[in-house]
PDB file of C-alpha atoms in Angstrom:
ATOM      1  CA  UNK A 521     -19.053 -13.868  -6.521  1.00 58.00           C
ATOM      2  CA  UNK A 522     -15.901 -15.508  -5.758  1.00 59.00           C
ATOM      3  CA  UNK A 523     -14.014 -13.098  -7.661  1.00 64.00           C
ATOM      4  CA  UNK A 524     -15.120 -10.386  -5.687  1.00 76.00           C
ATOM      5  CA  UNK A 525     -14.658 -11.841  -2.967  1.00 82.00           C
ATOM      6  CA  UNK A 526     -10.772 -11.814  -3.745  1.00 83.00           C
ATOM      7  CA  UNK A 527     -11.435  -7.952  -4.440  1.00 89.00           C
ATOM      8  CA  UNK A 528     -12.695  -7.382  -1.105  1.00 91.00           C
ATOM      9  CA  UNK A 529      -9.998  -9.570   0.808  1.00 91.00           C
ATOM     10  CA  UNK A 530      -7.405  -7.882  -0.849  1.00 94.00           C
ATOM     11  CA  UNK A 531      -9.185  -3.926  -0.452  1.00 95.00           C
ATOM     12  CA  UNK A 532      -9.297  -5.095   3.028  1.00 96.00           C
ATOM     13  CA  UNK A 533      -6.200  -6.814   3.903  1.00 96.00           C
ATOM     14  CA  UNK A 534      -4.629  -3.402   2.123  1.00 96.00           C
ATOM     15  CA  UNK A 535      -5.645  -1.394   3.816  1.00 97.00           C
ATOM     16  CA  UNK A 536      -4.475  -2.826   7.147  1.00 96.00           C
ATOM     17  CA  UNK A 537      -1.092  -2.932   5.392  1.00 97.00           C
ATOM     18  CA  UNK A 538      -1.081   0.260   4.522  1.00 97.00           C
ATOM     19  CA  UNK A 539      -2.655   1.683   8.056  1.00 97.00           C
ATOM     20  CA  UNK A 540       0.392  -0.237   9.744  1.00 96.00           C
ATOM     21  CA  UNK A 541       3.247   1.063   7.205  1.00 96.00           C
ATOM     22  CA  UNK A 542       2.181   4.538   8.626  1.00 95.00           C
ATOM     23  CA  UNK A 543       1.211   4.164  12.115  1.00 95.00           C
ATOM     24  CA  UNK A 544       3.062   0.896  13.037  1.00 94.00           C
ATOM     25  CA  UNK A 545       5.527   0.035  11.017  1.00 94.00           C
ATOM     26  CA  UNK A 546       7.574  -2.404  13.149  1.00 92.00           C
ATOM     27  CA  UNK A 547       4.595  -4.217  12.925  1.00 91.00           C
ATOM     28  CA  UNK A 548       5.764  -5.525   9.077  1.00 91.00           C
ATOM     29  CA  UNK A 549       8.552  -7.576   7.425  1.00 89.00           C
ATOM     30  CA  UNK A 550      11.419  -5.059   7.118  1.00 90.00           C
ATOM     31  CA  UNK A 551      12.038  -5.920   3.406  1.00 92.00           C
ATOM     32  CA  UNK A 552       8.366  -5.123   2.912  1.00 92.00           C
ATOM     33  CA  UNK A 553       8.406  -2.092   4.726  1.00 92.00           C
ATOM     34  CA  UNK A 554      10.920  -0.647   2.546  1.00 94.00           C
ATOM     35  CA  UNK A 555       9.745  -1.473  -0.892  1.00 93.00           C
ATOM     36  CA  UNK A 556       6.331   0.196   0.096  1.00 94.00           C
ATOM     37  CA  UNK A 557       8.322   3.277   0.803  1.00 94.00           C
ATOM     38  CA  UNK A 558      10.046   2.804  -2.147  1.00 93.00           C
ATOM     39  CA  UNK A 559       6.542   2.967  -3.943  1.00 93.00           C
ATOM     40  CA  UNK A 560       5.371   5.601  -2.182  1.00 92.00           C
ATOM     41  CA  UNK A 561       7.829   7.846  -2.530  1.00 92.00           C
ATOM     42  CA  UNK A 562       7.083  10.191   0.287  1.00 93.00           C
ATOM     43  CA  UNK A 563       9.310  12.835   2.277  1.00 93.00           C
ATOM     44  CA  UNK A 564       9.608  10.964   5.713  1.00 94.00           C
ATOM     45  CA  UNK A 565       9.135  14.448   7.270  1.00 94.00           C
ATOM     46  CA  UNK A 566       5.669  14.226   6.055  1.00 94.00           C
ATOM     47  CA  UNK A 567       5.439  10.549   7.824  1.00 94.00           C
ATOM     48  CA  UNK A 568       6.466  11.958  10.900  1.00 94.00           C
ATOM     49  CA  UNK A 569       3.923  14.751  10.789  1.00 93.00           C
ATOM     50  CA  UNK A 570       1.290  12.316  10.796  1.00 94.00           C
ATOM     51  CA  UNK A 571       2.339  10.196  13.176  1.00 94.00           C
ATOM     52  CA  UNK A 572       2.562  13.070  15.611  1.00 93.00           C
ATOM     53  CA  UNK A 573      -0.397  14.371  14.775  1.00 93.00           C
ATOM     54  CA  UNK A 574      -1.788  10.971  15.738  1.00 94.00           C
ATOM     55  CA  UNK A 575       0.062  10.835  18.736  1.00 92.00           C
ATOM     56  CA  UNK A 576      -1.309  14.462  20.109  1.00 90.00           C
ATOM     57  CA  UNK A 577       2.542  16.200  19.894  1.00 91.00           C
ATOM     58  CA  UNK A 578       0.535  18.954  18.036  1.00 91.00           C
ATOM     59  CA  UNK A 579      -2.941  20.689  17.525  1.00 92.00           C
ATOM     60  CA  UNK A 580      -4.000  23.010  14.937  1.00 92.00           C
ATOM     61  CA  UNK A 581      -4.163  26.192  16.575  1.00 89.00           C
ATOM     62  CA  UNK A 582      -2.748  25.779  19.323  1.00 88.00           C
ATOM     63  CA  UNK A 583       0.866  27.039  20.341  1.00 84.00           C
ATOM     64  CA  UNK A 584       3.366  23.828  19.672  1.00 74.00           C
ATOM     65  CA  UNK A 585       6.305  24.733  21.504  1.00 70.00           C
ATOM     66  CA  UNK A 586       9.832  24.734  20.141  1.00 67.00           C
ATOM     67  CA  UNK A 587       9.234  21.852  17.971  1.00 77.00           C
ATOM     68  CA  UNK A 588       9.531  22.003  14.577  1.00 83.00           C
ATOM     69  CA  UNK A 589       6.009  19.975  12.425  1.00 86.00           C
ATOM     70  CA  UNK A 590       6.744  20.988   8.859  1.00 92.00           C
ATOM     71  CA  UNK A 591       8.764  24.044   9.101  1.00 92.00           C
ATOM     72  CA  UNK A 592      12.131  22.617   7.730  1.00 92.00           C
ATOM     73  CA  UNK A 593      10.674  20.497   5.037  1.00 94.00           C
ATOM     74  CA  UNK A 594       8.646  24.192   3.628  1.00 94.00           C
ATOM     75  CA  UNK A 595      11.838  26.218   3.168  1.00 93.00           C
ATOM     76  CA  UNK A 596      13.615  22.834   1.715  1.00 93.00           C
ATOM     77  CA  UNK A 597      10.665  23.079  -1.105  1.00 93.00           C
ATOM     78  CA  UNK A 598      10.717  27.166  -1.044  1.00 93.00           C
ATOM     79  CA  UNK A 599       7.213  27.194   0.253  1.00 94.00           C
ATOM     80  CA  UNK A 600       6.465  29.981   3.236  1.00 93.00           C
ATOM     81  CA  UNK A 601       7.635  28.678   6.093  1.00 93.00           C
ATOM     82  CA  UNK A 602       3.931  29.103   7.803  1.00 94.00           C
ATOM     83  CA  UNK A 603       2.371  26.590   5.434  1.00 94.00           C
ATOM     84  CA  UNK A 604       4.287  24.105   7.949  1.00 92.00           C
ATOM     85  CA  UNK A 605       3.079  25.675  11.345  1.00 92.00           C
ATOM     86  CA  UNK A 606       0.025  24.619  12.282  1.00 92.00           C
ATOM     87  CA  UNK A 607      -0.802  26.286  14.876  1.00 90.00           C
ATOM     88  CA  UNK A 608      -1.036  29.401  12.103  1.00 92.00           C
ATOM     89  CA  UNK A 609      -1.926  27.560   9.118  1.00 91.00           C
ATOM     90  CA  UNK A 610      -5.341  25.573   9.142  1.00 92.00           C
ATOM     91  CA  UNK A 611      -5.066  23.049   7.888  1.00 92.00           C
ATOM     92  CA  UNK A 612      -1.853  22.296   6.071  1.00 93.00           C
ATOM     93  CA  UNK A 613      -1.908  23.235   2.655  1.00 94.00           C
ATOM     94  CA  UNK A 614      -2.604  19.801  -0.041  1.00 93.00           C
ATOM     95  CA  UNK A 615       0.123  21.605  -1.801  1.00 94.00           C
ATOM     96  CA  UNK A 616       2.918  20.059   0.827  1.00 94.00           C
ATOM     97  CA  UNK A 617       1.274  17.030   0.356  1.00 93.00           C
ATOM     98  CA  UNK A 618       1.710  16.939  -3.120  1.00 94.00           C
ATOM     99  CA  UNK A 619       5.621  17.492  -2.310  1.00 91.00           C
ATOM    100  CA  UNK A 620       6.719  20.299  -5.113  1.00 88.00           C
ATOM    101  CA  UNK A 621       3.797  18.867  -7.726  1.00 91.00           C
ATOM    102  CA  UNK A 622       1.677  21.936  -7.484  1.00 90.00           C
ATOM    103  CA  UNK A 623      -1.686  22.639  -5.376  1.00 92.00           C
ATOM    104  CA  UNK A 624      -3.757  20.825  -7.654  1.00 95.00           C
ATOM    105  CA  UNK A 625      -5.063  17.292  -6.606  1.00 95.00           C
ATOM    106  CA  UNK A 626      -5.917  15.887  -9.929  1.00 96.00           C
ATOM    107  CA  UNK A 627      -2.892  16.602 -11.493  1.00 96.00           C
ATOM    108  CA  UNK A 628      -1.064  15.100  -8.245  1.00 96.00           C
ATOM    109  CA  UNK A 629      -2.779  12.251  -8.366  1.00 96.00           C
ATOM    110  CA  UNK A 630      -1.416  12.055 -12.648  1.00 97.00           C
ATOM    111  CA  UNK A 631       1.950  12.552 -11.284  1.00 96.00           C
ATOM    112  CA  UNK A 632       1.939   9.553  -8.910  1.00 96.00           C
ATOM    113  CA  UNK A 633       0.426   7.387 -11.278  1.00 97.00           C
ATOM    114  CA  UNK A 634       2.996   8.054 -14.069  1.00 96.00           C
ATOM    115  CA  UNK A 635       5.294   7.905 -11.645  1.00 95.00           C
ATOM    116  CA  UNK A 636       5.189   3.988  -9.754  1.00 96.00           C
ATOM    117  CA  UNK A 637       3.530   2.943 -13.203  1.00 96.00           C
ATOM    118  CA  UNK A 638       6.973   3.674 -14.253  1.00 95.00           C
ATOM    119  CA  UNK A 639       8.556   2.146 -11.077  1.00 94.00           C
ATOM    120  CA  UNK A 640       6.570  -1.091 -11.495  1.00 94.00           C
ATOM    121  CA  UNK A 641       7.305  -1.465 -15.726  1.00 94.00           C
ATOM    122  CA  UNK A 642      11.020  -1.184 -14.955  1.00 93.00           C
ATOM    123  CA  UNK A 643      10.776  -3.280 -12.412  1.00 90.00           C
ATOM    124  CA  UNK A 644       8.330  -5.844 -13.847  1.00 89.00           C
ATOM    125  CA  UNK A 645       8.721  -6.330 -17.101  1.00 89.00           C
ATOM    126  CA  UNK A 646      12.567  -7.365 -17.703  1.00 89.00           C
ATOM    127  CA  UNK A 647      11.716 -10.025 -14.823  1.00 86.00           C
ATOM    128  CA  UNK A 648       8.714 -10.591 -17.135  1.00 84.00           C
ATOM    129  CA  UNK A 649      11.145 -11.128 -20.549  1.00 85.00           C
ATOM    130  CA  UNK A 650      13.569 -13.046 -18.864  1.00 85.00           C
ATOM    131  CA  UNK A 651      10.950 -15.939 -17.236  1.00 77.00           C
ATOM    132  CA  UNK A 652       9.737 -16.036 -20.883  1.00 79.00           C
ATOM    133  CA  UNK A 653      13.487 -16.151 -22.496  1.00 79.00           C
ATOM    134  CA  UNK A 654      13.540 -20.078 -21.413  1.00 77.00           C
ATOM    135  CA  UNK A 655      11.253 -20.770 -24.121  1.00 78.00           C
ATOM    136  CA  UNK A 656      11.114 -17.558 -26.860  1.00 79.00           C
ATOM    137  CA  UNK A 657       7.649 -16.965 -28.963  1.00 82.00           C
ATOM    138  CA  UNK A 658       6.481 -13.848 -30.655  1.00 82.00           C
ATOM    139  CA  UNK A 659       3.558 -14.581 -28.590  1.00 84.00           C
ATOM    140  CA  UNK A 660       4.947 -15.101 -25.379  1.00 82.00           C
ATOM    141  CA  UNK A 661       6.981 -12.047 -24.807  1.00 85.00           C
ATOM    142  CA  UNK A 662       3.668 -10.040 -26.141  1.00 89.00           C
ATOM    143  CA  UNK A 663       1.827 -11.701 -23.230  1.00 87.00           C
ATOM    144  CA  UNK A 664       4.521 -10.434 -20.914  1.00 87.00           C
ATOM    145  CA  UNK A 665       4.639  -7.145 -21.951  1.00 91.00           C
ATOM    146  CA  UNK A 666       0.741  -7.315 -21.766  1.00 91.00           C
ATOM    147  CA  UNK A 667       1.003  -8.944 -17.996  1.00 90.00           C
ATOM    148  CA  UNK A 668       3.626  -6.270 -17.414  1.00 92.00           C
ATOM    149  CA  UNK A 669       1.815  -3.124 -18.245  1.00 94.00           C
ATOM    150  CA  UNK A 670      -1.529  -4.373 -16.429  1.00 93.00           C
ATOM    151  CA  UNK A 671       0.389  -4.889 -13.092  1.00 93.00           C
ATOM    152  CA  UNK A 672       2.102  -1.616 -13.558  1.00 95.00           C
ATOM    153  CA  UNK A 673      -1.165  -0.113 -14.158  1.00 96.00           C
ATOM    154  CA  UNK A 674      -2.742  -1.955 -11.090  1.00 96.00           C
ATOM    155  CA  UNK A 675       0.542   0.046  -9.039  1.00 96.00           C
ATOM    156  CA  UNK A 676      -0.267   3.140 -10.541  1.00 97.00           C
ATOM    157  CA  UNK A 677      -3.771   3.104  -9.479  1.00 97.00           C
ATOM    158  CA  UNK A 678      -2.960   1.923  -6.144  1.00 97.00           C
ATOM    159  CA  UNK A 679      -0.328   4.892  -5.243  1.00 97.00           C
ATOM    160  CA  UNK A 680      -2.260   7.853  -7.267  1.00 97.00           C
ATOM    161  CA  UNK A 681      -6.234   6.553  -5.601  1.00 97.00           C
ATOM    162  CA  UNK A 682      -4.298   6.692  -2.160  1.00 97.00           C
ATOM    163  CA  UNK A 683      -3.264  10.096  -2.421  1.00 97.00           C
ATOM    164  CA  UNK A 684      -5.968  11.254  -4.199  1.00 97.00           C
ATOM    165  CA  UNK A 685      -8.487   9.396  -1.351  1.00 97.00           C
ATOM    166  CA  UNK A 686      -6.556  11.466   1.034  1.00 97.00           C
ATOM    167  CA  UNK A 687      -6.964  14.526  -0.859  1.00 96.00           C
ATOM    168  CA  UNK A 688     -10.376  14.327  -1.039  1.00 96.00           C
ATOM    169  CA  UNK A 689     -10.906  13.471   2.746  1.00 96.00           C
ATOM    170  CA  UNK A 690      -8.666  16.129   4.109  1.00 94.00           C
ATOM    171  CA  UNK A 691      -9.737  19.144   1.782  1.00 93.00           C
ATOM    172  CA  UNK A 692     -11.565  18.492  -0.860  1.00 91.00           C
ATOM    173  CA  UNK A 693     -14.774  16.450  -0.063  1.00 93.00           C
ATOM    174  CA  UNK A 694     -14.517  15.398   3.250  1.00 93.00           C
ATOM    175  CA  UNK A 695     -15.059  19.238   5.099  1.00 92.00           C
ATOM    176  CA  UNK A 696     -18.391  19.770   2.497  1.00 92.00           C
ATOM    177  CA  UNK A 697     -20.041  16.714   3.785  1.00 92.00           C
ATOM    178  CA  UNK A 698     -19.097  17.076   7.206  1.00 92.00           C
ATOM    179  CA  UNK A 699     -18.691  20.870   9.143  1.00 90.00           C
ATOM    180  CA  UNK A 700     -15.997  21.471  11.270  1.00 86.00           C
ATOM    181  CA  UNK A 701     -17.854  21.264  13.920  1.00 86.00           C
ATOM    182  CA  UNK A 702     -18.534  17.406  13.628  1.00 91.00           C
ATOM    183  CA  UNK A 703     -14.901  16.674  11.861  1.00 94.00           C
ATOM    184  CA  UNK A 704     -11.793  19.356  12.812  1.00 94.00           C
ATOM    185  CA  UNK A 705      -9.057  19.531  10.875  1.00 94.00           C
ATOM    186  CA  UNK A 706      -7.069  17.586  13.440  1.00 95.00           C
ATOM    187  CA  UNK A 707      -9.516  15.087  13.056  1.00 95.00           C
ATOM    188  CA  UNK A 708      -9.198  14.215   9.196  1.00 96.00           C
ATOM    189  CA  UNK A 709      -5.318  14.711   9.881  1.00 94.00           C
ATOM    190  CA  UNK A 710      -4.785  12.675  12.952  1.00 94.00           C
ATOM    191  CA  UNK A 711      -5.420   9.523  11.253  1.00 93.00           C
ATOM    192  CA  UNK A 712      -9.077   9.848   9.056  1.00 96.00           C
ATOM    193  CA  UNK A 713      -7.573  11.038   5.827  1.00 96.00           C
ATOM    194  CA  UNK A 714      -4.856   8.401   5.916  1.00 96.00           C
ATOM    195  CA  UNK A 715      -7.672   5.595   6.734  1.00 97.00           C
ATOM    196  CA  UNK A 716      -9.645   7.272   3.869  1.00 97.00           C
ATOM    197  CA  UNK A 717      -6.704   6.551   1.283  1.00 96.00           C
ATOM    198  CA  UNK A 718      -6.259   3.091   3.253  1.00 97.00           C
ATOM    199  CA  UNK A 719      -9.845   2.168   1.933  1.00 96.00           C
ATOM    200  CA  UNK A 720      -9.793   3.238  -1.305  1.00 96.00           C
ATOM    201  CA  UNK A 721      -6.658   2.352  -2.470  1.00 96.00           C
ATOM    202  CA  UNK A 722      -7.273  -1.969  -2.738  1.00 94.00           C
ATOM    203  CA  UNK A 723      -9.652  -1.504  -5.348  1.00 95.00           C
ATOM    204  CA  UNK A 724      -7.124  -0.753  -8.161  1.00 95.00           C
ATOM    205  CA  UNK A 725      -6.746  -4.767  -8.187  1.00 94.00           C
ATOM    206  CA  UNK A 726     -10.026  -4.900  -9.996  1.00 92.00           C
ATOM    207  CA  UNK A 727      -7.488  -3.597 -13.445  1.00 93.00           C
ATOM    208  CA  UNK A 728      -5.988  -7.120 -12.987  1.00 91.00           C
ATOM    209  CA  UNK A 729      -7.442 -10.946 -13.947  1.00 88.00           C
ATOM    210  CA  UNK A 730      -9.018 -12.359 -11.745  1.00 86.00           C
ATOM    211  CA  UNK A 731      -6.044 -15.271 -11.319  1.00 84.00           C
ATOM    212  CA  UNK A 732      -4.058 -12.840 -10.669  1.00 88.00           C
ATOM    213  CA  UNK A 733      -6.332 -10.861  -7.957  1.00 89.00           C
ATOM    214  CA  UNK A 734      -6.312 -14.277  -6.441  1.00 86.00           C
ATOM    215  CA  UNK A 735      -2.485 -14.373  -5.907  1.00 86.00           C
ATOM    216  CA  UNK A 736      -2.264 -10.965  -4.901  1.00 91.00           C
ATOM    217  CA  UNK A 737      -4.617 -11.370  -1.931  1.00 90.00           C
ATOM    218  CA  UNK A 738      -3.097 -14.720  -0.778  1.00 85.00           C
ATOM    219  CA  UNK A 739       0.372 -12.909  -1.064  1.00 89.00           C
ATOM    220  CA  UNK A 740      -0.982  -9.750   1.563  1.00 93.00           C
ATOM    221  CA  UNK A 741      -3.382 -11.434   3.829  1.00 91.00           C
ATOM    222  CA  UNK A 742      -0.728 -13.001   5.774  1.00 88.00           C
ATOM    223  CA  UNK A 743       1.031  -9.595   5.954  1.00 91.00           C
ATOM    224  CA  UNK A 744      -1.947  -8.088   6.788  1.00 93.00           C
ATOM    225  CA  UNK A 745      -3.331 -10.714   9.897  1.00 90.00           C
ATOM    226  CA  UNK A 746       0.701 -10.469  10.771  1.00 88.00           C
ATOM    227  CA  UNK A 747       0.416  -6.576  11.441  1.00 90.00           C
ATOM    228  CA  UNK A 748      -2.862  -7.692  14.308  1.00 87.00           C
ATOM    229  CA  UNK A 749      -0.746 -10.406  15.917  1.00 79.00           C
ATOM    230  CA  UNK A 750       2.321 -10.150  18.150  1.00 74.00           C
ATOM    231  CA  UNK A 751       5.889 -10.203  16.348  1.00 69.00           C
ATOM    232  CA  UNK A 752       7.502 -12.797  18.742  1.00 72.00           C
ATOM    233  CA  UNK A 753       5.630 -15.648  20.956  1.00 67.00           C
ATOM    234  CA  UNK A 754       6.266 -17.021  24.133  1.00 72.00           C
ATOM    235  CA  UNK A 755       8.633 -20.793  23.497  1.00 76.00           C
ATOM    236  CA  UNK A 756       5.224 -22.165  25.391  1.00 76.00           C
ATOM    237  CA  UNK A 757       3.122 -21.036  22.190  1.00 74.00           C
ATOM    238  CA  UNK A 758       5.285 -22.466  19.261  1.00 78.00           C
ATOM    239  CA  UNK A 759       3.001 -25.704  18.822  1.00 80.00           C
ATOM    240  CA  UNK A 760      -0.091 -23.243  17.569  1.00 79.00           C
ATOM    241  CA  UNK A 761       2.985 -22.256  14.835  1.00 77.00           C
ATOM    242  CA  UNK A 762       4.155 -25.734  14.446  1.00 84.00           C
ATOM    243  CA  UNK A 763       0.522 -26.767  14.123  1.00 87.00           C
ATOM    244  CA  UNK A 764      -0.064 -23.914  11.439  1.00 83.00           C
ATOM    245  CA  UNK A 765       2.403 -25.038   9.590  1.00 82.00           C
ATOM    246  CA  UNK A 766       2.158 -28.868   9.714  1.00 91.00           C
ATOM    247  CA  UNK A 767      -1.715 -28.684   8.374  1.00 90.00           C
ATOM    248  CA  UNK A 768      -0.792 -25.857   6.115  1.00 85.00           C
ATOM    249  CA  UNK A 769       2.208 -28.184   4.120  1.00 87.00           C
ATOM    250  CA  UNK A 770      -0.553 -30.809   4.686  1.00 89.00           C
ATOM    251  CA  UNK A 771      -3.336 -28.922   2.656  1.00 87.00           C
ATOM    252  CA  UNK A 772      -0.908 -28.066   0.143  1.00 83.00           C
ATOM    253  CA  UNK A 773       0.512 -31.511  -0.451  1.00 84.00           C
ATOM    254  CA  UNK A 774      -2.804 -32.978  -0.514  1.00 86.00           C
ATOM    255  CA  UNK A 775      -3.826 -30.820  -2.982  1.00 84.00           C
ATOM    256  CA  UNK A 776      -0.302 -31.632  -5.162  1.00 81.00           C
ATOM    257  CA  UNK A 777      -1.776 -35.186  -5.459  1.00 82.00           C
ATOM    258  CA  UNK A 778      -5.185 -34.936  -6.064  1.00 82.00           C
ATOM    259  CA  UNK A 779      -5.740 -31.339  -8.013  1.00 80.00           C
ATOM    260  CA  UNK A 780      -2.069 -29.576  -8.984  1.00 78.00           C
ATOM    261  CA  UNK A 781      -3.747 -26.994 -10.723  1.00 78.00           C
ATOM    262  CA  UNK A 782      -5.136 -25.783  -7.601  1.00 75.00           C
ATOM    263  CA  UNK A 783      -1.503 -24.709  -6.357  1.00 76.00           C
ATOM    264  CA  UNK A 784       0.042 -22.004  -8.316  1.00 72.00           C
ATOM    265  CA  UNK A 785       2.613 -19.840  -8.981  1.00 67.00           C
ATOM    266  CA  UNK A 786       6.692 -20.243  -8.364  1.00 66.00           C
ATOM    267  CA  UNK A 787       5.728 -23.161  -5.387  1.00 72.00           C
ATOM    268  CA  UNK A 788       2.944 -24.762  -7.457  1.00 75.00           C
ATOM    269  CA  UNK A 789       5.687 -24.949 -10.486  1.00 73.00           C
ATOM    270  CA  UNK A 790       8.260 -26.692  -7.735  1.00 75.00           C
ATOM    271  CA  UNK A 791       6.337 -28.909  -6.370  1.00 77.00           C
ATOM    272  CA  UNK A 792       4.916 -30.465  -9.372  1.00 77.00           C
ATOM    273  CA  UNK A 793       8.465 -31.288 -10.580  1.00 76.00           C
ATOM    274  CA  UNK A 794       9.289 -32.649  -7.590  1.00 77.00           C
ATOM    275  CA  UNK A 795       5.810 -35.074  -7.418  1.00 76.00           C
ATOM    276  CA  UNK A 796       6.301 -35.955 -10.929  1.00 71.00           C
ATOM    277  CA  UNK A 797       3.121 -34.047 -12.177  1.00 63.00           C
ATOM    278  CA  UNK A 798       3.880 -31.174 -14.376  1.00 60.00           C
TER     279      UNK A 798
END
């Protein structure tokens, strides 16, 4: 039970992350921001779209004025220049959304998956080789490469289910089980298919352990409540962040004393040199 209860926090706490890093993106770290995009690897134009479409610059079917929705961003991929108007094309082909990958979803959702599993190995697993260079075994730089390819795998999952969750809402499966009527076009592209791949996307953490799930949920839960609170308090309100962090350190260096196993990772491995109990 607890482990899926680390499952669900971190589906969750996702999927808020991922709602703000397209509809509010001031609303995270900047660093953060970027390596998400980095992940994603998505034509901004497409970003844009969204957002507007969220915003009401746009309807599907309706004349949109001099203003450009995905116009430019067809004739950059030598699509017909239509597929980007929407108030002639209903709704936007998947095919833009796949970005030069083809019209088919499934072998979109491949592409992104070979693609950040590749991002994540190159980025993973050297940082993996290195922390186990201090002290070299056959068996230790097997476990990294083992560590390494899981995590890459759990990225992989995470980008292609996205895509492929939006897919699926937008085209695919969401218009069968619901008639246009009920759910427009401007409806699943105004914000549902997004929030579709935004709650779909989490459960790729089930390919790691579940220590691991563990730290990856305690890492983007306080990213996640961060994206619901304000970015900069009142001076008048600093205590409630002073008092956060004074019983927070307090928790932690209680927990250094009695139970060090129970803090891990990079802070857990400091701390216990400093308090003598490695």
């Amino acid at each position: 039970m607890p482990q899926l209860l680390d499952t669900g926090v971190f589906a969750v706490t996702a999927a808020t992350v991922m709602w703000a890093w397209f509809y509010v993106p001031e609303k995270l770290p900047f660093s953060y921001g970027r390596w998400i995009s980095e992940v994603a690897q998505i034509d901004p134009r497409l970003i844009e779209a969204l957002r507007s479409a969220r915003r009401g610059d746009w309807t599907y079917g309706k004349p949109k004025g001099s203003q450009d929705v995905l116009e430019p961003m067809c004739e950059d991929y030598g699509w017909p220049r239509v597929w980007g108007d929407p108030s002639q094309t209903v709704p936007i082909p998947c095919e833009v959304v796949h970005m030069g990958c083809g019209p088919n979803c499934e072998v979109h959702a491949i592409w992104r998956f070979a693609k950040s599993f590749r991002f994540a190995l190159m980025t993973d697993l050297p940082i993996q080789l290195l922390l186990r260079s201090r002290s070299p075994s056959l068996q230790g730089y097997f476990g990294a490469v083992k560590a390494s390819l899981r995590s890459s795998t759990f990225l992989g999952l995470f980008v292609s289910i996205f895509y492929y969750s939006v897919c699926l809402a937008r085209t695919r499966l969401g218009p069968k089980i619901f008639s246009y009527e009920k759910v427009t076009p401007m409806m699943w592209d105004s914000g549902l298919c997004v929030a579709s791949g935004c709650m779909m996307c989490g459960w790729s953490v089930f390919v790691e352990s579940a220590k691991k799930r563990q730290e990856i949920s305690l890492f983007v839960a306080p990213r996640a409540i961060a994206t619901l609170l304000p970015r900069r308090y009142d001076r008048k309100h600093m205590w409630r962040e002073q008092l956060a962090f004074s019983l927070g350190t307090a928790i932690v260096l209680t927990c250094i004393q009695s139970d060090p196993k129970k803090v891990r990772g990079v802070l857990g491995g400091v701390l216990r040199q400093v308090f003598g109990k490695a």
